[in-house]
């Protein structure tokens, strides 16, 4: 990834989150912590951010969330591709199913998309997605419910991770696992930058009859440090049509076998 592209991605993350950790930036960009450190130094010199212990915060007051207000549950990003992708994924599911859903940037969009279904049990490590289901009158009317996995709270992802979360995952056998990898490609399958995040996703995939991977074109054909679901283990890949032009798409589509383009 070119330097200027990294700068733009970091600025977008800060605009959305106000504060972001070095580990999360490294994971999202697929680069080393040292590369992130150099980028943050350079951006701080331009006044674009302020470095903190373990990350950075935005210097734009418009990006700040007042502490007296609740954390926003609005899906991140412009939502165009995530909404289309999650709606297509919801079309692969049926009423009355039990689902795993890992935490990730698409989790809130997926929670919204599931309102078309009835009698769902959603088991997730995403606090935000679980609250989205609990707070929705549509979900309540359709008899859908959310179960939050226990474990160690991981702030940057608003999720639970660790051994307790994994042990709880192994208590269930579900109809489908909805995975949101940081990157996905033919050789290494679904990957993340963080080991604990990948281990939770691995456990979900292992205890599901079907594995549905949701990833937009920016995540196709690239690999993170930790693989957690092989491409041939993926039942269906759901992505946007722009992904067809991405380097590595053809190999991934062949390895997965079933692709839905939203």
PDB file of C-alpha atoms in Angstrom:
ATOM      1  CA  UNK A   1       0.000   0.000   0.000  1.00  0.00           C
ATOM      2  CA  UNK A   2       1.366   3.404  -0.981  1.00  0.00           C
ATOM      3  CA  UNK A   3       2.205   5.931   1.728  1.00  0.00           C
ATOM      4  CA  UNK A   4      -0.444   8.472   0.696  1.00  0.00           C
ATOM      5  CA  UNK A   5      -3.104   5.760   0.617  1.00  0.00           C
ATOM      6  CA  UNK A   6      -2.150   4.779   4.174  1.00  0.00           C
ATOM      7  CA  UNK A   7      -2.403   8.408   5.249  1.00  0.00           C
ATOM      8  CA  UNK A   8      -5.900   8.678   3.760  1.00  0.00           C
ATOM      9  CA  UNK A   9      -7.045   5.457   5.444  1.00  0.00           C
ATOM     10  CA  UNK A  10      -5.711   6.622   8.820  1.00  0.00           C
ATOM     11  CA  UNK A  11      -7.493   9.980   8.459  1.00  0.00           C
ATOM     12  CA  UNK A  12     -10.761   8.190   7.620  1.00  0.00           C
ATOM     13  CA  UNK A  13     -10.430   5.924  10.664  1.00  0.00           C
ATOM     14  CA  UNK A  14      -9.880   8.914  12.931  1.00  0.00           C
ATOM     15  CA  UNK A  15     -12.805  10.779  11.380  1.00  0.00           C
ATOM     16  CA  UNK A  16     -15.054   7.799  12.131  1.00  0.00           C
ATOM     17  CA  UNK A  17     -13.693   6.777  15.539  1.00  0.00           C
ATOM     18  CA  UNK A  18     -11.888   9.918  16.828  1.00  0.00           C
ATOM     19  CA  UNK A  19      -9.348   7.692  18.609  1.00  0.00           C
ATOM     20  CA  UNK A  20      -7.708   4.561  17.207  1.00  0.00           C
ATOM     21  CA  UNK A  21      -4.979   2.190  18.416  1.00  0.00           C
ATOM     22  CA  UNK A  22      -1.738   1.421  16.618  1.00  0.00           C
ATOM     23  CA  UNK A  23      -2.675  -2.269  16.566  1.00  0.00           C
ATOM     24  CA  UNK A  24      -5.993  -1.590  14.866  1.00  0.00           C
ATOM     25  CA  UNK A  25      -4.376   0.639  12.232  1.00  0.00           C
ATOM     26  CA  UNK A  26      -1.741  -2.019  11.542  1.00  0.00           C
ATOM     27  CA  UNK A  27      -4.453  -4.668  11.243  1.00  0.00           C
ATOM     28  CA  UNK A  28      -6.715  -2.639   8.963  1.00  0.00           C
ATOM     29  CA  UNK A  29      -3.852  -1.531   6.686  1.00  0.00           C
ATOM     30  CA  UNK A  30      -1.965  -4.834   6.729  1.00  0.00           C
ATOM     31  CA  UNK A  31       1.343  -3.204   7.699  1.00  0.00           C
ATOM     32  CA  UNK A  32       3.756  -3.406  10.624  1.00  0.00           C
ATOM     33  CA  UNK A  33       3.490  -1.391  13.839  1.00  0.00           C
ATOM     34  CA  UNK A  34       6.741   0.348  12.900  1.00  0.00           C
ATOM     35  CA  UNK A  35       5.232   1.522   9.609  1.00  0.00           C
ATOM     36  CA  UNK A  36       2.211   2.839  11.498  1.00  0.00           C
ATOM     37  CA  UNK A  37       4.468   4.611  14.002  1.00  0.00           C
ATOM     38  CA  UNK A  38       6.304   6.413  11.180  1.00  0.00           C
ATOM     39  CA  UNK A  39       3.008   7.350   9.516  1.00  0.00           C
ATOM     40  CA  UNK A  40       1.595   8.761  12.755  1.00  0.00           C
ATOM     41  CA  UNK A  41       4.727  10.853  13.313  1.00  0.00           C
ATOM     42  CA  UNK A  42       4.470  12.273   9.793  1.00  0.00           C
ATOM     43  CA  UNK A  43       0.734  13.004  10.135  1.00  0.00           C
ATOM     44  CA  UNK A  44       1.208  14.605  13.539  1.00  0.00           C
ATOM     45  CA  UNK A  45       3.730  17.000  12.002  1.00  0.00           C
ATOM     46  CA  UNK A  46       1.028  18.163   9.569  1.00  0.00           C
ATOM     47  CA  UNK A  47      -1.454  18.682  12.408  1.00  0.00           C
ATOM     48  CA  UNK A  48      -3.764  15.900  11.180  1.00  0.00           C
ATOM     49  CA  UNK A  49      -3.684  14.013  14.498  1.00  0.00           C
ATOM     50  CA  UNK A  50      -2.199  13.859  17.969  1.00  0.00           C
ATOM     51  CA  UNK A  51      -0.203  10.795  18.942  1.00  0.00           C
ATOM     52  CA  UNK A  52      -1.101   9.067  22.214  1.00  0.00           C
ATOM     53  CA  UNK A  53       0.299   6.115  24.102  1.00  0.00           C
ATOM     54  CA  UNK A  54      -0.630   3.178  21.868  1.00  0.00           C
ATOM     55  CA  UNK A  55      -2.325   5.099  19.074  1.00  0.00           C
ATOM     56  CA  UNK A  56      -3.619   8.492  17.968  1.00  0.00           C
ATOM     57  CA  UNK A  57      -6.579  10.845  18.322  1.00  0.00           C
ATOM     58  CA  UNK A  58      -8.104  13.291  15.883  1.00  0.00           C
ATOM     59  CA  UNK A  59      -7.320  16.995  16.269  1.00  0.00           C
ATOM     60  CA  UNK A  60     -10.606  17.961  14.592  1.00  0.00           C
ATOM     61  CA  UNK A  61     -13.194  18.898  17.262  1.00  0.00           C
ATOM     62  CA  UNK A  62     -15.954  17.814  14.860  1.00  0.00           C
ATOM     63  CA  UNK A  63     -14.705  14.226  15.136  1.00  0.00           C
ATOM     64  CA  UNK A  64     -15.023  14.092  18.914  1.00  0.00           C
ATOM     65  CA  UNK A  65     -17.897  12.339  20.678  1.00  0.00           C
ATOM     66  CA  UNK A  66     -18.900  14.173  23.887  1.00  0.00           C
ATOM     67  CA  UNK A  67     -18.478  11.906  26.919  1.00  0.00           C
ATOM     68  CA  UNK A  68     -21.957  12.739  28.149  1.00  0.00           C
ATOM     69  CA  UNK A  69     -23.543  11.229  25.048  1.00  0.00           C
ATOM     70  CA  UNK A  70     -23.990   7.509  24.387  1.00  0.00           C
ATOM     71  CA  UNK A  71     -21.749   5.781  21.903  1.00  0.00           C
ATOM     72  CA  UNK A  72     -23.317   5.880  18.457  1.00  0.00           C
ATOM     73  CA  UNK A  73     -24.612   2.591  17.118  1.00  0.00           C
ATOM     74  CA  UNK A  74     -24.670   3.853  13.531  1.00  0.00           C
ATOM     75  CA  UNK A  75     -22.828   1.624  11.025  1.00  0.00           C
ATOM     76  CA  UNK A  76     -19.417   2.963  10.096  1.00  0.00           C
ATOM     77  CA  UNK A  77     -18.396   4.086   6.630  1.00  0.00           C
ATOM     78  CA  UNK A  78     -20.619   5.271   3.784  1.00  0.00           C
ATOM     79  CA  UNK A  79     -22.502   1.974   4.011  1.00  0.00           C
ATOM     80  CA  UNK A  80     -23.173   1.510   0.298  1.00  0.00           C
ATOM     81  CA  UNK A  81     -21.314  -1.752  -0.232  1.00  0.00           C
ATOM     82  CA  UNK A  82     -21.814  -3.092   3.327  1.00  0.00           C
ATOM     83  CA  UNK A  83     -25.588  -2.648   3.112  1.00  0.00           C
ATOM     84  CA  UNK A  84     -25.794  -4.414  -0.238  1.00  0.00           C
ATOM     85  CA  UNK A  85     -23.493  -7.210   0.913  1.00  0.00           C
ATOM     86  CA  UNK A  86     -25.295  -7.811   4.200  1.00  0.00           C
ATOM     87  CA  UNK A  87     -28.722  -7.781   2.536  1.00  0.00           C
ATOM     88  CA  UNK A  88     -27.488 -10.421   0.090  1.00  0.00           C
ATOM     89  CA  UNK A  89     -26.112 -12.485   2.980  1.00  0.00           C
ATOM     90  CA  UNK A  90     -29.444 -12.271   4.818  1.00  0.00           C
ATOM     91  CA  UNK A  91     -31.051 -13.748   1.711  1.00  0.00           C
ATOM     92  CA  UNK A  92     -28.984 -16.906   2.234  1.00  0.00           C
ATOM     93  CA  UNK A  93     -30.467 -17.481   5.685  1.00  0.00           C
ATOM     94  CA  UNK A  94     -33.798 -18.836   6.928  1.00  0.00           C
ATOM     95  CA  UNK A  95     -36.251 -18.138   9.716  1.00  0.00           C
ATOM     96  CA  UNK A  96     -35.594 -19.856  13.039  1.00  0.00           C
ATOM     97  CA  UNK A  97     -31.868 -20.347  12.552  1.00  0.00           C
ATOM     98  CA  UNK A  98     -29.127 -19.969  15.136  1.00  0.00           C
ATOM     99  CA  UNK A  99     -26.172 -17.945  13.907  1.00  0.00           C
ATOM    100  CA  UNK A 100     -22.684 -16.966  14.967  1.00  0.00           C
ATOM    101  CA  UNK A 101     -21.591 -13.483  13.977  1.00  0.00           C
ATOM    102  CA  UNK A 102     -18.128 -12.152  14.669  1.00  0.00           C
ATOM    103  CA  UNK A 103     -17.441  -8.529  15.519  1.00  0.00           C
ATOM    104  CA  UNK A 104     -16.352  -6.268  12.683  1.00  0.00           C
ATOM    105  CA  UNK A 105     -17.147  -3.159  10.709  1.00  0.00           C
ATOM    106  CA  UNK A 106     -20.050  -4.911   8.936  1.00  0.00           C
ATOM    107  CA  UNK A 107     -21.641  -6.226  12.126  1.00  0.00           C
ATOM    108  CA  UNK A 108     -24.126  -3.376  12.529  1.00  0.00           C
ATOM    109  CA  UNK A 109     -25.155  -3.515   8.875  1.00  0.00           C
ATOM    110  CA  UNK A 110     -25.658  -7.280   9.261  1.00  0.00           C
ATOM    111  CA  UNK A 111     -27.756  -6.798  12.395  1.00  0.00           C
ATOM    112  CA  UNK A 112     -29.992  -4.414  10.439  1.00  0.00           C
ATOM    113  CA  UNK A 113     -30.233  -6.777   7.464  1.00  0.00           C
ATOM    114  CA  UNK A 114     -31.400  -9.640   9.688  1.00  0.00           C
ATOM    115  CA  UNK A 115     -34.615  -7.800  10.579  1.00  0.00           C
ATOM    116  CA  UNK A 116     -36.302  -9.445   7.561  1.00  0.00           C
ATOM    117  CA  UNK A 117     -36.063 -12.829   9.300  1.00  0.00           C
ATOM    118  CA  UNK A 118     -38.064 -14.330  12.186  1.00  0.00           C
ATOM    119  CA  UNK A 119     -37.134 -16.440  15.194  1.00  0.00           C
ATOM    120  CA  UNK A 120     -33.359 -15.939  14.935  1.00  0.00           C
ATOM    121  CA  UNK A 121     -30.879 -16.521  17.720  1.00  0.00           C
ATOM    122  CA  UNK A 122     -27.767 -14.435  17.055  1.00  0.00           C
ATOM    123  CA  UNK A 123     -24.688 -15.399  19.071  1.00  0.00           C
ATOM    124  CA  UNK A 124     -22.039 -12.729  18.796  1.00  0.00           C
ATOM    125  CA  UNK A 125     -19.004 -11.191  20.472  1.00  0.00           C
ATOM    126  CA  UNK A 126     -20.007  -7.735  19.196  1.00  0.00           C
ATOM    127  CA  UNK A 127     -21.531  -5.504  21.886  1.00  0.00           C
ATOM    128  CA  UNK A 128     -22.810  -3.059  19.294  1.00  0.00           C
ATOM    129  CA  UNK A 129     -24.506  -5.691  17.124  1.00  0.00           C
ATOM    130  CA  UNK A 130     -26.166  -7.283  20.138  1.00  0.00           C
ATOM    131  CA  UNK A 131     -27.477  -3.898  21.288  1.00  0.00           C
ATOM    132  CA  UNK A 132     -28.693  -3.214  17.765  1.00  0.00           C
ATOM    133  CA  UNK A 133     -30.840  -6.348  17.914  1.00  0.00           C
ATOM    134  CA  UNK A 134     -32.068  -5.673  21.475  1.00  0.00           C
ATOM    135  CA  UNK A 135     -33.010  -2.066  20.688  1.00  0.00           C
ATOM    136  CA  UNK A 136     -34.841  -2.841  17.444  1.00  0.00           C
ATOM    137  CA  UNK A 137     -38.630  -2.988  17.498  1.00  0.00           C
ATOM    138  CA  UNK A 138     -38.516  -4.988  14.253  1.00  0.00           C
ATOM    139  CA  UNK A 139     -36.272  -7.636  15.779  1.00  0.00           C
ATOM    140  CA  UNK A 140     -38.522  -7.784  18.842  1.00  0.00           C
ATOM    141  CA  UNK A 141     -41.641  -8.107  16.709  1.00  0.00           C
ATOM    142  CA  UNK A 142     -40.031 -10.930  14.733  1.00  0.00           C
ATOM    143  CA  UNK A 143     -38.937 -12.813  17.852  1.00  0.00           C
ATOM    144  CA  UNK A 144     -35.218 -12.400  17.174  1.00  0.00           C
ATOM    145  CA  UNK A 145     -32.791 -12.354  20.082  1.00  0.00           C
ATOM    146  CA  UNK A 146     -29.074 -11.803  20.656  1.00  0.00           C
ATOM    147  CA  UNK A 147     -26.694 -13.694  22.947  1.00  0.00           C
ATOM    148  CA  UNK A 148     -23.444 -11.918  23.858  1.00  0.00           C
ATOM    149  CA  UNK A 149     -20.408 -14.114  24.376  1.00  0.00           C
ATOM    150  CA  UNK A 150     -18.447 -13.577  27.583  1.00  0.00           C
ATOM    151  CA  UNK A 151     -14.744 -12.861  27.635  1.00  0.00           C
ATOM    152  CA  UNK A 152     -12.251 -10.040  27.865  1.00  0.00           C
ATOM    153  CA  UNK A 153     -13.566  -6.729  26.537  1.00  0.00           C
ATOM    154  CA  UNK A 154     -11.563  -5.404  23.572  1.00  0.00           C
ATOM    155  CA  UNK A 155     -12.289  -1.696  23.242  1.00  0.00           C
ATOM    156  CA  UNK A 156     -11.182  -0.930  19.651  1.00  0.00           C
ATOM    157  CA  UNK A 157     -13.542  -3.609  18.330  1.00  0.00           C
ATOM    158  CA  UNK A 158     -16.300  -3.198  20.973  1.00  0.00           C
ATOM    159  CA  UNK A 159     -16.184  -6.953  21.405  1.00  0.00           C
ATOM    160  CA  UNK A 160     -15.279  -9.833  23.698  1.00  0.00           C
ATOM    161  CA  UNK A 161     -12.251 -11.986  22.920  1.00  0.00           C
ATOM    162  CA  UNK A 162     -10.026 -14.513  24.671  1.00  0.00           C
ATOM    163  CA  UNK A 163     -10.321 -18.008  26.104  1.00  0.00           C
ATOM    164  CA  UNK A 164     -13.694 -17.488  27.801  1.00  0.00           C
ATOM    165  CA  UNK A 165     -15.289 -16.294  24.562  1.00  0.00           C
ATOM    166  CA  UNK A 166     -13.834 -19.265  22.687  1.00  0.00           C
ATOM    167  CA  UNK A 167     -14.991 -21.739  25.340  1.00  0.00           C
ATOM    168  CA  UNK A 168     -18.519 -20.348  25.100  1.00  0.00           C
ATOM    169  CA  UNK A 169     -18.463 -20.620  21.295  1.00  0.00           C
ATOM    170  CA  UNK A 170     -17.663 -24.325  21.593  1.00  0.00           C
ATOM    171  CA  UNK A 171     -20.862 -24.831  23.611  1.00  0.00           C
ATOM    172  CA  UNK A 172     -22.941 -24.230  20.486  1.00  0.00           C
ATOM    173  CA  UNK A 173     -23.466 -25.832  17.105  1.00  0.00           C
ATOM    174  CA  UNK A 174     -25.110 -23.334  14.779  1.00  0.00           C
ATOM    175  CA  UNK A 175     -26.639 -23.234  11.318  1.00  0.00           C
ATOM    176  CA  UNK A 176     -24.234 -20.631   9.941  1.00  0.00           C
ATOM    177  CA  UNK A 177     -21.291 -18.451  10.934  1.00  0.00           C
ATOM    178  CA  UNK A 178     -21.150 -14.917   9.549  1.00  0.00           C
ATOM    179  CA  UNK A 179     -17.510 -13.883   9.293  1.00  0.00           C
ATOM    180  CA  UNK A 180     -16.071 -10.444   8.508  1.00  0.00           C
ATOM    181  CA  UNK A 181     -12.366 -11.005   7.788  1.00  0.00           C
ATOM    182  CA  UNK A 182      -9.929  -8.128   7.557  1.00  0.00           C
ATOM    183  CA  UNK A 183      -8.733  -9.704   4.313  1.00  0.00           C
ATOM    184  CA  UNK A 184      -9.481 -12.840   2.301  1.00  0.00           C
ATOM    185  CA  UNK A 185      -7.600 -14.576  -0.505  1.00  0.00           C
ATOM    186  CA  UNK A 186      -7.246 -18.010  -2.064  1.00  0.00           C
ATOM    187  CA  UNK A 187      -4.101 -19.273  -0.357  1.00  0.00           C
ATOM    188  CA  UNK A 188      -4.722 -18.250   3.253  1.00  0.00           C
ATOM    189  CA  UNK A 189      -8.491 -17.833   3.243  1.00  0.00           C
ATOM    190  CA  UNK A 190     -10.000 -15.473   5.809  1.00  0.00           C
ATOM    191  CA  UNK A 191      -7.395 -13.607   7.858  1.00  0.00           C
ATOM    192  CA  UNK A 192      -7.036 -11.001  10.595  1.00  0.00           C
ATOM    193  CA  UNK A 193      -4.104  -9.046  11.933  1.00  0.00           C
ATOM    194  CA  UNK A 194      -4.759  -9.960  15.596  1.00  0.00           C
ATOM    195  CA  UNK A 195      -4.378 -13.515  16.911  1.00  0.00           C
ATOM    196  CA  UNK A 196      -7.192 -13.316  19.492  1.00  0.00           C
ATOM    197  CA  UNK A 197      -9.648 -11.949  16.951  1.00  0.00           C
ATOM    198  CA  UNK A 198      -8.739 -14.731  14.528  1.00  0.00           C
ATOM    199  CA  UNK A 199      -9.079 -17.428  17.197  1.00  0.00           C
ATOM    200  CA  UNK A 200     -12.638 -16.351  17.969  1.00  0.00           C
ATOM    201  CA  UNK A 201     -13.522 -16.454  14.278  1.00  0.00           C
ATOM    202  CA  UNK A 202     -11.838 -19.857  13.899  1.00  0.00           C
ATOM    203  CA  UNK A 203     -13.972 -21.308  16.702  1.00  0.00           C
ATOM    204  CA  UNK A 204     -17.145 -19.915  15.119  1.00  0.00           C
ATOM    205  CA  UNK A 205     -16.298 -21.440  11.745  1.00  0.00           C
ATOM    206  CA  UNK A 206     -15.477 -24.815  13.317  1.00  0.00           C
ATOM    207  CA  UNK A 207     -18.860 -25.022  15.058  1.00  0.00           C
ATOM    208  CA  UNK A 208     -21.075 -23.978  12.155  1.00  0.00           C
ATOM    209  CA  UNK A 209     -22.695 -26.104   9.451  1.00  0.00           C
ATOM    210  CA  UNK A 210     -22.154 -23.277   6.929  1.00  0.00           C
ATOM    211  CA  UNK A 211     -19.591 -20.492   6.788  1.00  0.00           C
ATOM    212  CA  UNK A 212     -20.602 -17.264   5.067  1.00  0.00           C
ATOM    213  CA  UNK A 213     -17.796 -14.742   4.547  1.00  0.00           C
ATOM    214  CA  UNK A 214     -18.686 -11.103   3.878  1.00  0.00           C
ATOM    215  CA  UNK A 215     -15.960  -8.886   2.409  1.00  0.00           C
ATOM    216  CA  UNK A 216     -15.978  -5.879   0.099  1.00  0.00           C
ATOM    217  CA  UNK A 217     -13.559  -5.458  -2.816  1.00  0.00           C
ATOM    218  CA  UNK A 218     -10.931  -3.674  -0.684  1.00  0.00           C
ATOM    219  CA  UNK A 219     -10.470  -6.838   1.388  1.00  0.00           C
ATOM    220  CA  UNK A 220     -10.208  -9.278  -1.531  1.00  0.00           C
ATOM    221  CA  UNK A 221      -6.872 -10.741  -2.646  1.00  0.00           C
ATOM    222  CA  UNK A 222      -4.902  -9.651   0.413  1.00  0.00           C
ATOM    223  CA  UNK A 223      -3.751 -11.529   3.492  1.00  0.00           C
ATOM    224  CA  UNK A 224      -3.282 -10.685   7.151  1.00  0.00           C
ATOM    225  CA  UNK A 225      -0.899 -12.254   9.649  1.00  0.00           C
ATOM    226  CA  UNK A 226      -3.298 -14.866  11.049  1.00  0.00           C
ATOM    227  CA  UNK A 227      -5.383 -17.246   8.932  1.00  0.00           C
ATOM    228  CA  UNK A 228      -8.543 -18.544  10.590  1.00  0.00           C
ATOM    229  CA  UNK A 229     -10.753 -20.086   7.889  1.00  0.00           C
ATOM    230  CA  UNK A 230      -9.419 -21.779   4.760  1.00  0.00           C
ATOM    231  CA  UNK A 231     -10.996 -20.746   1.460  1.00  0.00           C
ATOM    232  CA  UNK A 232     -12.320 -24.255   0.788  1.00  0.00           C
ATOM    233  CA  UNK A 233     -14.058 -24.192   4.179  1.00  0.00           C
ATOM    234  CA  UNK A 234     -16.099 -21.142   3.120  1.00  0.00           C
ATOM    235  CA  UNK A 235     -19.589 -22.133   1.979  1.00  0.00           C
ATOM    236  CA  UNK A 236     -20.345 -18.782   0.351  1.00  0.00           C
ATOM    237  CA  UNK A 237     -18.406 -15.569  -0.201  1.00  0.00           C
ATOM    238  CA  UNK A 238     -20.596 -12.459  -0.419  1.00  0.00           C
ATOM    239  CA  UNK A 239     -18.950  -9.385  -1.933  1.00  0.00           C
ATOM    240  CA  UNK A 240     -19.712  -6.409  -4.176  1.00  0.00           C
ATOM    241  CA  UNK A 241     -19.421  -6.506  -7.972  1.00  0.00           C
ATOM    242  CA  UNK A 242     -16.328  -4.292  -8.015  1.00  0.00           C
ATOM    243  CA  UNK A 243     -14.462  -7.242  -6.486  1.00  0.00           C
ATOM    244  CA  UNK A 244     -14.489  -9.031  -9.857  1.00  0.00           C
ATOM    245  CA  UNK A 245     -11.840  -6.599 -11.093  1.00  0.00           C
ATOM    246  CA  UNK A 246      -9.624  -7.136  -8.035  1.00  0.00           C
ATOM    247  CA  UNK A 247      -6.332  -8.985  -8.395  1.00  0.00           C
ATOM    248  CA  UNK A 248      -6.736 -12.360  -6.728  1.00  0.00           C
ATOM    249  CA  UNK A 249     -10.513 -12.532  -7.130  1.00  0.00           C
ATOM    250  CA  UNK A 250     -10.511 -15.318  -9.747  1.00  0.00           C
ATOM    251  CA  UNK A 251      -8.347 -17.593  -7.615  1.00  0.00           C
ATOM    252  CA  UNK A 252     -10.442 -16.917  -4.539  1.00  0.00           C
ATOM    253  CA  UNK A 253     -13.713 -17.519  -6.387  1.00  0.00           C
ATOM    254  CA  UNK A 254     -12.378 -20.845  -7.657  1.00  0.00           C
ATOM    255  CA  UNK A 255     -11.225 -21.885  -4.187  1.00  0.00           C
ATOM    256  CA  UNK A 256     -14.517 -20.952  -2.535  1.00  0.00           C
ATOM    257  CA  UNK A 257     -16.751 -22.276  -5.311  1.00  0.00           C
ATOM    258  CA  UNK A 258     -19.848 -20.246  -4.431  1.00  0.00           C
ATOM    259  CA  UNK A 259     -19.775 -16.434  -4.707  1.00  0.00           C
ATOM    260  CA  UNK A 260     -22.685 -14.024  -4.389  1.00  0.00           C
ATOM    261  CA  UNK A 261     -22.136 -10.580  -5.938  1.00  0.00           C
ATOM    262  CA  UNK A 262     -24.244  -7.834  -4.376  1.00  0.00           C
TER     263      UNK A 262
END
